[in-house]
CSV table of C-alpha atoms in Angstrom, one decimal:
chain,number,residue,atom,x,y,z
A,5,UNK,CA,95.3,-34.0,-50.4
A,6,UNK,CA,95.0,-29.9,-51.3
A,7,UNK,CA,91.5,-28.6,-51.5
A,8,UNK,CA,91.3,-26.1,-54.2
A,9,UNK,CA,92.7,-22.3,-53.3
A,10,UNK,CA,89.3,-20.1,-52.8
A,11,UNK,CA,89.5,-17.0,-54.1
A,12,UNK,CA,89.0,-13.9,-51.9
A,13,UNK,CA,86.2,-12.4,-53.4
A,14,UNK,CA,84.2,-15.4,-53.2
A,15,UNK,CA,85.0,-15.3,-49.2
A,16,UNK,CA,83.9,-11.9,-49.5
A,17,UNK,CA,80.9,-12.6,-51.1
A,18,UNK,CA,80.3,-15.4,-48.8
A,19,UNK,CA,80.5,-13.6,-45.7
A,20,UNK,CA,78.7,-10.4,-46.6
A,21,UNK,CA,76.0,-12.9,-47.4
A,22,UNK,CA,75.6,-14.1,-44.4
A,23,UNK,CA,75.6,-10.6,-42.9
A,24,UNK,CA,72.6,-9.9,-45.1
A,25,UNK,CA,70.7,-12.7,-44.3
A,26,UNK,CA,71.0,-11.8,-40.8
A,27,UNK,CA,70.3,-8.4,-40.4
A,28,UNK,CA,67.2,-9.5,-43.0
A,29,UNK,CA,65.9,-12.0,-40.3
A,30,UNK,CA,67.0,-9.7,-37.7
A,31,UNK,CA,64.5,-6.6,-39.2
A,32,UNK,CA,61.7,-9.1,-40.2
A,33,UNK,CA,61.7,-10.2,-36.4
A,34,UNK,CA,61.4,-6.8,-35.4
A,35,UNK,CA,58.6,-5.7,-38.1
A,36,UNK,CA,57.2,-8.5,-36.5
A,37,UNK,CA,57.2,-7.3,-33.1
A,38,UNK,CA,55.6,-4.2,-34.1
A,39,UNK,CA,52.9,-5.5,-36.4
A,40,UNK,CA,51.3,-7.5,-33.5
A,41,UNK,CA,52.4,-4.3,-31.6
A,42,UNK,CA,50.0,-2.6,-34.2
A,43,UNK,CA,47.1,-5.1,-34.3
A,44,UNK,CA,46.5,-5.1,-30.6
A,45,UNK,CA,46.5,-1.3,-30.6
A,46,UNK,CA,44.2,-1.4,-33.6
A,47,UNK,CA,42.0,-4.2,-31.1
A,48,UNK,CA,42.1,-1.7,-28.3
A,49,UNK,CA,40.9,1.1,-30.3
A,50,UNK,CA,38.2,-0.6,-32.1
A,51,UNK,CA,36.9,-1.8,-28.2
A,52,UNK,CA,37.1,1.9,-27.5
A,53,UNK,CA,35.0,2.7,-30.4
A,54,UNK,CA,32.5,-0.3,-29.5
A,55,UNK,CA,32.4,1.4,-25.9
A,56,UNK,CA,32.0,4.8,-27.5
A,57,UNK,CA,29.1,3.7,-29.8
A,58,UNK,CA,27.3,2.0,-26.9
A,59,UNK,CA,27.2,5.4,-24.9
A,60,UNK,CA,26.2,7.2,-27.9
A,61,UNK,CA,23.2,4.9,-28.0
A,62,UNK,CA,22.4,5.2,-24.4
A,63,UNK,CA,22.6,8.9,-24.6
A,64,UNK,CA,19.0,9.4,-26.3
A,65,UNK,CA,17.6,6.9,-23.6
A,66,UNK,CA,19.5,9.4,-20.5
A,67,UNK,CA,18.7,12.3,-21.8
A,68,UNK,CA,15.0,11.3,-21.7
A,69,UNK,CA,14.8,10.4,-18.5
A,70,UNK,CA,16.3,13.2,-17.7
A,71,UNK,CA,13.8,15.4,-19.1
A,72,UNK,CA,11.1,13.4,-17.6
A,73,UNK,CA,13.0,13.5,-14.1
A,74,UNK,CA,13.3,17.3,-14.4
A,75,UNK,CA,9.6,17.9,-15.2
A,76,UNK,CA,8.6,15.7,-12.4
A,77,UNK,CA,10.5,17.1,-9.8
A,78,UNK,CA,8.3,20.2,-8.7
A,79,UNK,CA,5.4,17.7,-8.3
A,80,UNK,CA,7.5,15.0,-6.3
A,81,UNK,CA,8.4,18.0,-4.0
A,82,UNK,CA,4.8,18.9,-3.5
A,83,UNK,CA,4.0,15.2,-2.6
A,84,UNK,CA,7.1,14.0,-0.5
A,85,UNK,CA,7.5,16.6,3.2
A,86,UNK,CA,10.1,18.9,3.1
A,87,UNK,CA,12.6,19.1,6.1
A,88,UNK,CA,10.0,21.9,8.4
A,89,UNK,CA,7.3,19.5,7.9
A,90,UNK,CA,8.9,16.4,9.0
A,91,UNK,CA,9.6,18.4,12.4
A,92,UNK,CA,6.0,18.7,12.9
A,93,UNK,CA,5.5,14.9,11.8
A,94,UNK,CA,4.1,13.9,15.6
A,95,UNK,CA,1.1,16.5,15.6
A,96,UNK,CA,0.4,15.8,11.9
A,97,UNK,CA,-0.4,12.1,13.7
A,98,UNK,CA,-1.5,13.5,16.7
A,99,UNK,CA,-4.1,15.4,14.8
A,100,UNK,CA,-4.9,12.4,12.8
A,101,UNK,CA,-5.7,10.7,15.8
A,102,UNK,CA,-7.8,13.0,17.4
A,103,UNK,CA,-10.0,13.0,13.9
A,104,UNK,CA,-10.7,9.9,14.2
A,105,UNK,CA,-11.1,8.9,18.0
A,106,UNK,CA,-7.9,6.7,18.4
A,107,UNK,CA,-6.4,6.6,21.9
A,108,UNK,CA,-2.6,6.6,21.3
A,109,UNK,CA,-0.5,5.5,24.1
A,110,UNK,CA,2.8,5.6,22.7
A,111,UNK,CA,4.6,7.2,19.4
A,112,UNK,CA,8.4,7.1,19.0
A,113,UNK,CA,10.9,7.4,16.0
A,114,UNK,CA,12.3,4.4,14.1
A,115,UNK,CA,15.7,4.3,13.5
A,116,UNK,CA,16.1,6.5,11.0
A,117,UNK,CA,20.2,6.6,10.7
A,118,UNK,CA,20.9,6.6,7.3
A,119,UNK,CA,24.3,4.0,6.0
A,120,UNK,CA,26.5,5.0,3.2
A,121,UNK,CA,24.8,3.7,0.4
A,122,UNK,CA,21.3,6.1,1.8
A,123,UNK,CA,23.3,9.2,2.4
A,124,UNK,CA,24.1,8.8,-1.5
A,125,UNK,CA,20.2,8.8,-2.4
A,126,UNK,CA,18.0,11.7,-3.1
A,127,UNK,CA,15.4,10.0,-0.6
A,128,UNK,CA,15.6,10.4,3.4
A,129,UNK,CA,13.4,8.0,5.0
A,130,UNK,CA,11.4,8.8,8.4
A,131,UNK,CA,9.2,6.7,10.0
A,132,UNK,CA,7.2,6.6,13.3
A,133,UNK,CA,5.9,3.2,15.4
A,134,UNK,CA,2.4,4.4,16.9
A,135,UNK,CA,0.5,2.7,19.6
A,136,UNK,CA,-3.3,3.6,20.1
A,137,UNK,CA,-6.6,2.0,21.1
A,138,UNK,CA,-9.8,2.2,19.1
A,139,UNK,CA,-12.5,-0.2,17.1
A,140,UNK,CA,-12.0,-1.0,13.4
A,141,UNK,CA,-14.2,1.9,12.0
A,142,UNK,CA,-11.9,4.5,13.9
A,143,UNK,CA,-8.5,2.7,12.2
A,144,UNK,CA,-10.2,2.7,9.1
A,145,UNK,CA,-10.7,6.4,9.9
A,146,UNK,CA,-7.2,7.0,10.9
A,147,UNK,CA,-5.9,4.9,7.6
A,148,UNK,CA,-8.5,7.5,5.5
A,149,UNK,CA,-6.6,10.1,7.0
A,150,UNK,CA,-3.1,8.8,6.4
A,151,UNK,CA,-3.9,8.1,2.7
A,152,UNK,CA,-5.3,11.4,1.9
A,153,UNK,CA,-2.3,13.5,3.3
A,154,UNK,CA,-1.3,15.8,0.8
A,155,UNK,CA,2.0,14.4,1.6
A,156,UNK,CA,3.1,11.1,1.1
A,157,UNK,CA,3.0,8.6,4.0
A,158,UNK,CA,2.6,4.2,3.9
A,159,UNK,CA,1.6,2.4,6.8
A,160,UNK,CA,4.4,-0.2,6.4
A,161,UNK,CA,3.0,-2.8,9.2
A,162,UNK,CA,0.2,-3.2,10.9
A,163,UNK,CA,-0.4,-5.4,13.9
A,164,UNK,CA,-4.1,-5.6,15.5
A,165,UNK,CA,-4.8,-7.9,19.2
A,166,UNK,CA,-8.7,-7.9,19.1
A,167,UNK,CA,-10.3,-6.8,22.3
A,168,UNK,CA,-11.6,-9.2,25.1
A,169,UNK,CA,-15.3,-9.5,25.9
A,170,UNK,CA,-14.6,-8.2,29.0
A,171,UNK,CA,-13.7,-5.4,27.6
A,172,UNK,CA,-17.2,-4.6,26.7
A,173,UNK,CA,-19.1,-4.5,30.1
A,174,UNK,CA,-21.3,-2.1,31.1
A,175,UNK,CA,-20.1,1.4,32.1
A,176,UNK,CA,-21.8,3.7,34.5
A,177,UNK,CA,-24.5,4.9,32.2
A,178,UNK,CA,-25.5,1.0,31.9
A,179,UNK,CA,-24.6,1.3,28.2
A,180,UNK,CA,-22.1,-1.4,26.9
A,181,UNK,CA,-18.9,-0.1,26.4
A,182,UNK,CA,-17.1,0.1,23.0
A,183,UNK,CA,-14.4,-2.5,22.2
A,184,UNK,CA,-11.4,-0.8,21.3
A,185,UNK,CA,-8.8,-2.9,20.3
A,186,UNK,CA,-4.8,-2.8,20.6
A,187,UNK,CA,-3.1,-1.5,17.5
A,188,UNK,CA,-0.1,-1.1,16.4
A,189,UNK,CA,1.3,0.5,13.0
A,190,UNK,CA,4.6,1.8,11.5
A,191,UNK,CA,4.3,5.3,9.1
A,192,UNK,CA,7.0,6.0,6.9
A,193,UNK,CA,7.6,9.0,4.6
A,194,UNK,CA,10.6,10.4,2.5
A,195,UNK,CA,12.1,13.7,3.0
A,196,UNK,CA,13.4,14.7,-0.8
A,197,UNK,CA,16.9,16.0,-1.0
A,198,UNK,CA,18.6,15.6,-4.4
A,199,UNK,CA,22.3,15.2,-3.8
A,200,UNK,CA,24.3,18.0,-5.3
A,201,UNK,CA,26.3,16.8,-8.2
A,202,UNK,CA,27.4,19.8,-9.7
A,203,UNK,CA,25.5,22.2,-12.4
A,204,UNK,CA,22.8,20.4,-14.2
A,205,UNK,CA,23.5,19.8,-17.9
A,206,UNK,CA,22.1,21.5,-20.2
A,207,UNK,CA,20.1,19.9,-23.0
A,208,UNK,CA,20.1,21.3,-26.6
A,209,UNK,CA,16.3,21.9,-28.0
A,210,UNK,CA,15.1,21.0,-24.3
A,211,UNK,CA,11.3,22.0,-24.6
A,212,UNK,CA,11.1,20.4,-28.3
A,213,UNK,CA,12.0,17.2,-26.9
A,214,UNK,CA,9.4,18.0,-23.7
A,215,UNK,CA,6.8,18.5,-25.7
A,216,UNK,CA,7.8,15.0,-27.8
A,217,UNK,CA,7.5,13.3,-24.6
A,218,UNK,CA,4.7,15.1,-22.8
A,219,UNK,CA,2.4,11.3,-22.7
A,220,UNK,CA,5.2,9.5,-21.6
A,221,UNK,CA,5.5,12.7,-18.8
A,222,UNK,CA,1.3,12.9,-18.2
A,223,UNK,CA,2.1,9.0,-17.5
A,224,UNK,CA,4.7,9.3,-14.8
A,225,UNK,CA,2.4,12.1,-13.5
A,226,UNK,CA,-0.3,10.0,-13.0
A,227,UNK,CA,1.3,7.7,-11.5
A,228,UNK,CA,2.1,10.0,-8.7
A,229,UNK,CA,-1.1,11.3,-8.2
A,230,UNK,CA,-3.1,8.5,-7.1
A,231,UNK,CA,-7.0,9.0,-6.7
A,232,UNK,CA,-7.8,8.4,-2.6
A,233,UNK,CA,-10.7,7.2,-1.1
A,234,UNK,CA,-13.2,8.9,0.4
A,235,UNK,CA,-13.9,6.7,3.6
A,236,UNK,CA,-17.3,7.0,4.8
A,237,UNK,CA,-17.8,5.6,8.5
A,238,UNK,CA,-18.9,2.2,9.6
A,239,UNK,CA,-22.0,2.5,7.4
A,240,UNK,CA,-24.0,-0.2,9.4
A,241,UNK,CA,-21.0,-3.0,9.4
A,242,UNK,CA,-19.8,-4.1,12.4
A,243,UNK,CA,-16.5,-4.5,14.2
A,244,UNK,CA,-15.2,-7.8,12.4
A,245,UNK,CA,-12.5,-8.2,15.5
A,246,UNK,CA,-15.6,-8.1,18.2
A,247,UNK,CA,-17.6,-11.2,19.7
A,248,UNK,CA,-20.6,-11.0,18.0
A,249,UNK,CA,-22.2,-12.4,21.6
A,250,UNK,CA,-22.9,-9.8,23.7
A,251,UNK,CA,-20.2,-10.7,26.7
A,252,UNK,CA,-22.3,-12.9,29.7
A,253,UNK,CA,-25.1,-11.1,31.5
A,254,UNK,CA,-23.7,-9.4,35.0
A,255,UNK,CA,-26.1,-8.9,38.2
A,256,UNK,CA,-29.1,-6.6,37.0
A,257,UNK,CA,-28.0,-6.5,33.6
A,258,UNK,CA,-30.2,-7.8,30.9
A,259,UNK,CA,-31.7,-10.8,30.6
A,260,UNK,CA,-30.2,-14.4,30.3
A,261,UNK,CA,-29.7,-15.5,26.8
A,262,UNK,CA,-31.8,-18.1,27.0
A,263,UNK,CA,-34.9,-16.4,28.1
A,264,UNK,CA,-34.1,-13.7,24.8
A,265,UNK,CA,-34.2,-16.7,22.2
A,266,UNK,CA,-37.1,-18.0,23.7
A,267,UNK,CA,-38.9,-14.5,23.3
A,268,UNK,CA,-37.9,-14.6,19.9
A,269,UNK,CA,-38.6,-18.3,19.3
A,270,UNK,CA,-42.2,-17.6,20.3
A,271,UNK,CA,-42.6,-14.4,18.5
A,272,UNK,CA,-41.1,-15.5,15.2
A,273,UNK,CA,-44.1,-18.6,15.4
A,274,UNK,CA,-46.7,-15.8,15.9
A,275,UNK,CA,-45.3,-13.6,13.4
A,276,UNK,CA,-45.3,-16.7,10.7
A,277,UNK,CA,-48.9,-17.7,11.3
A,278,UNK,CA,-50.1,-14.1,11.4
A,279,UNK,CA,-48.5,-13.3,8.1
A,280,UNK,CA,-50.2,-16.7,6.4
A,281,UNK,CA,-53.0,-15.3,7.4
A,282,UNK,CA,-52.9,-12.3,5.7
A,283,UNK,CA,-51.7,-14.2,2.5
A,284,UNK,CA,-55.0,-15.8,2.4
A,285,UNK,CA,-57.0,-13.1,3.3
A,286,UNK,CA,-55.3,-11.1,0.0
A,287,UNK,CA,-56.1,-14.4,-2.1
A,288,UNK,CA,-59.3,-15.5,-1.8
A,289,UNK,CA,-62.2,-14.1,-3.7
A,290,UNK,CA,-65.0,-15.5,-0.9
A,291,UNK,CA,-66.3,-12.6,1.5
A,292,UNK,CA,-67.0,-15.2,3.9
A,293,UNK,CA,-64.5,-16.7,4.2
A,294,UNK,CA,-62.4,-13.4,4.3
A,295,UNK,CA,-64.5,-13.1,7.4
A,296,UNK,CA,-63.4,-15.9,8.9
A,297,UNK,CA,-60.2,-15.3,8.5
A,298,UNK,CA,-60.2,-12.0,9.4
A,299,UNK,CA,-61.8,-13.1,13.1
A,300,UNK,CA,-58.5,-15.3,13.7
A,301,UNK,CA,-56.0,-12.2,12.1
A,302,UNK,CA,-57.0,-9.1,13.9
A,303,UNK,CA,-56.3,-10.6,17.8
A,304,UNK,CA,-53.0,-12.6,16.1
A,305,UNK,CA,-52.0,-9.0,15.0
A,306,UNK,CA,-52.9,-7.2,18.0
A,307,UNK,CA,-50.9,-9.7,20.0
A,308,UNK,CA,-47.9,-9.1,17.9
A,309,UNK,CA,-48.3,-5.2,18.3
A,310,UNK,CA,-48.1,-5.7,21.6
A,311,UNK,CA,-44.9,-7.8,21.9
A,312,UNK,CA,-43.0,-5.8,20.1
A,313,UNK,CA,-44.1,-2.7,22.0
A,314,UNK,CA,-43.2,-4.9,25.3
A,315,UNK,CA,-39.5,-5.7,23.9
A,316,UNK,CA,-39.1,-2.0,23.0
A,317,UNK,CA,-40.1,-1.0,26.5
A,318,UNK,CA,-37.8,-3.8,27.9
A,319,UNK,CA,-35.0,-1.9,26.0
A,320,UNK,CA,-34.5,-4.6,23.0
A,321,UNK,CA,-31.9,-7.7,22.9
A,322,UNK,CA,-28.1,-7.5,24.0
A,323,UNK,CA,-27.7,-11.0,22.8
A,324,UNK,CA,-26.4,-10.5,18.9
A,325,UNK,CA,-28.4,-13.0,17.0
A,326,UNK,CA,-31.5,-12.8,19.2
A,327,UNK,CA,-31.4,-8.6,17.7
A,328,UNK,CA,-30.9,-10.1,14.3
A,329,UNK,CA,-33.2,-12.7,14.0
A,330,UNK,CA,-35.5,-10.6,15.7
A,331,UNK,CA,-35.4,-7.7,13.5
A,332,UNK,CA,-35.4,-10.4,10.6
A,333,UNK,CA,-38.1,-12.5,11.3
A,334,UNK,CA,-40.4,-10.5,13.4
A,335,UNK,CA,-39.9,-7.2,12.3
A,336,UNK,CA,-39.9,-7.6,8.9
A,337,UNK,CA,-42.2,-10.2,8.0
C-alpha cells in the first residue's frame, strides 16, 4: 500500500512548529522561574518594610527614654558613690557604728567580681558583711543611719541571735548590764559607671521635647528621692529580743521574785481600798459620814506613802512585771 507523497513545505511547516512550541514552553518555564523569583523578593522586601515600620514606631518610645535617662543622670550620680567614695566605704560604716553604739567585731568585702554579663552594665555592685553587738534601739540606730546616707546603700540581709539572760548580770557598778545581741547584716551599694558606647546621639528639638515630658521626668525624680525617716531612739519601748524577766537573783543581789510580787500583791490591796475610799468620800453629801470615812482614809493613805517611800529606798523591782504592775496599780491608782 503507498501512503500519499507529503509535500515539503508541509514538513517544513511541521517541524518549524514544533520548534516554536518548544522554545514557547521553554521561555514560559523560565518567565516562570523568575516570577516566583520576583514574588519572594517582593515578600522579602515587604518584611523589610514591616521591620522598618516597627522601628520607626519604637523610635518615639527610645528617644523618650532617652531624654528621661539623660536628665536623670546628674541626680543618679549624686545618689549612687562614685569610685573615691567606695574606697572609704569601711569608715563610712565604721562611723556609722560608732553613732550609734554598735560593737562591730568583723567587716569584710563580699565577692564583688563582676561576670560578663555585669562588666556590660552601667551598675558596679559593692557590698560589705558586718558583724557587731548592740540591743535593738542601737540597730535601729545604725539602720537610721544607713537609710539617710546621702548615698545609696540596702541592707540586703539581716540575721539577729537574741542575747542570753546571762548576758544581763550585774557588772561592777551592781547595775544590770545591757543585752547586746549578735547581729549580722549585708550593705550593698552601686558604683555608677555608664559603659562608653561611643558619642551620644543627638536629638533634634531636644529641650522642646524635655519640657513635653518634664511630669513624666518630676515622676522618675521622685522616685529617686525617697523621703527618710527621722528615727528617734527607743522612746520608752523595750528590747523585743530581751527576757522580759529580769535573769535569776545572784548572792546579794535583789530580792527573790517571790518576795517582789508579794510586796506588790499587798500593796495593790491597800492601794484598791484606799482609793474606794476616796470615791466615797468625793460622793456623799453627809458631813458625817465624810467623817467617818475620812478617820479610816488618812492612816490607809499614810501607810501607802510610806510603802512606796520604802520600795524607793530599797531601789525599786528588778523583776519585770512586779515594776509594771507596780507602777500600774499602785502608782497610778
Amino acid at each position: 500500500m503507498k501512503f500519499p507523497a507529503i509535500e515539503k513545505s508541509m514538513l517544513v511547516t511541521g517541524v518549524v512548529g514544533v520548534l516554536l512550541l518548544g522554545g514557547l514552553g521553554t521561555l514560559l518555564w523560565w518567565e516562570r522561574g523568575a516570577i516566583a523569583d520576583a514574588r519572594a523578593a517582593g515578600d522579602a522586601l515587604r518584611s523589610e518594610a514591616d521591620r522598618a515600620r516597627l522601628e520607626i514606631g519604637k523610635t518615639a518610645g527610645l528617644e523618650r527614654d532617652v531624654i528621661v535617662q539623660r536628665e536623670l543622670d546628674e541626680l543618679m550620680r549624686e545618689i549612687l558613690p562614685n569610685d573615691q567614695e567606695i574606697t572609704e566605704y569601711v569608715r563610712t560604716l565604721q562611723a556609722f557604728a560608732d553613732n550609734s553604739g554598735v560593737s562591730i567585731s568583723q567587716l569584710k568585702p563580699k565577692n564583688n567580681a563582676r561576670d560578663d554579663k555585669q562588666a556590660k552594665a552601667d551598675f558596679k555592685k559593692v557590698g560589705y558583711e558586718i558583724t557587731f553587738a548592740g540591743d535593738a534601739f542601737q540597730l535601729l540606730s545604725f539602720l537610721s543611719l544607713v537609710e539617710r546616707h546621702s548615698r545609696f546603700m540596702s541592707v540586703n540581709t539581716l540575721k539577729l541571735s537574741a542575747a542570753k539572760r546571762d548576758d544581763s548580770k550585774r557588772g561592777a557598778d551592781k547595775k544590770p548590764a545591757t543585752p547586746r545581741h549578735e547581729i549580722q547584716l549585708e550593705v550593698e551599694s552601686y558604683v555608677y559607671q555608664p559603659a562608653e558606647k561611643g558619642k551620644p546621639v543627638q536629638v533634634d528639638g531636644y529641650e522642646r521635647k524635655r519640657d513635653l515630658l518634664s511630669t513624666e521626668i518630676s515622676k522618675q525624680r521622685a522616685l529617686l528621692q525617697t523621703q527618710a525617716y527621722e528615727y528617734r531612739g527607743s522612746r520608752g519601748r523595750r528590747d523585743p529580743w530581751v527576757d522580759p524577766r529580769m535573769p535569776e537573783a545572784q548572792e546579794g543581789e535583789g530580792r527573790p521574785i517571790e518576795e517582789q510580787i508579794a510586796i506588790v500583791e499587798d500593796a495593790t490591796r491597800l492601794a484598791a481600798s484606799t482609793h474606794e475610799l476616796w470615791m466615797r468620800m468625793r460622793t456623799t453629801s453627809s458631813p458625817i459620814e465624810v467623817m467617818t470615812l475620812e478617820r479610816d482614809y488618812l492612816p490607809a493613805l499614810a501607810d501607802l506613802i510610806s510603802r512606796v517611800d520604802e520600795q524607793k529606798r530599797a531601789g525599786g523591782f528588778t523583776y519585770a512585771p512586779a515594776k509594771d504592775a507596780w507602777q500600774k496599780n499602785v502608782l497610778e491608782v
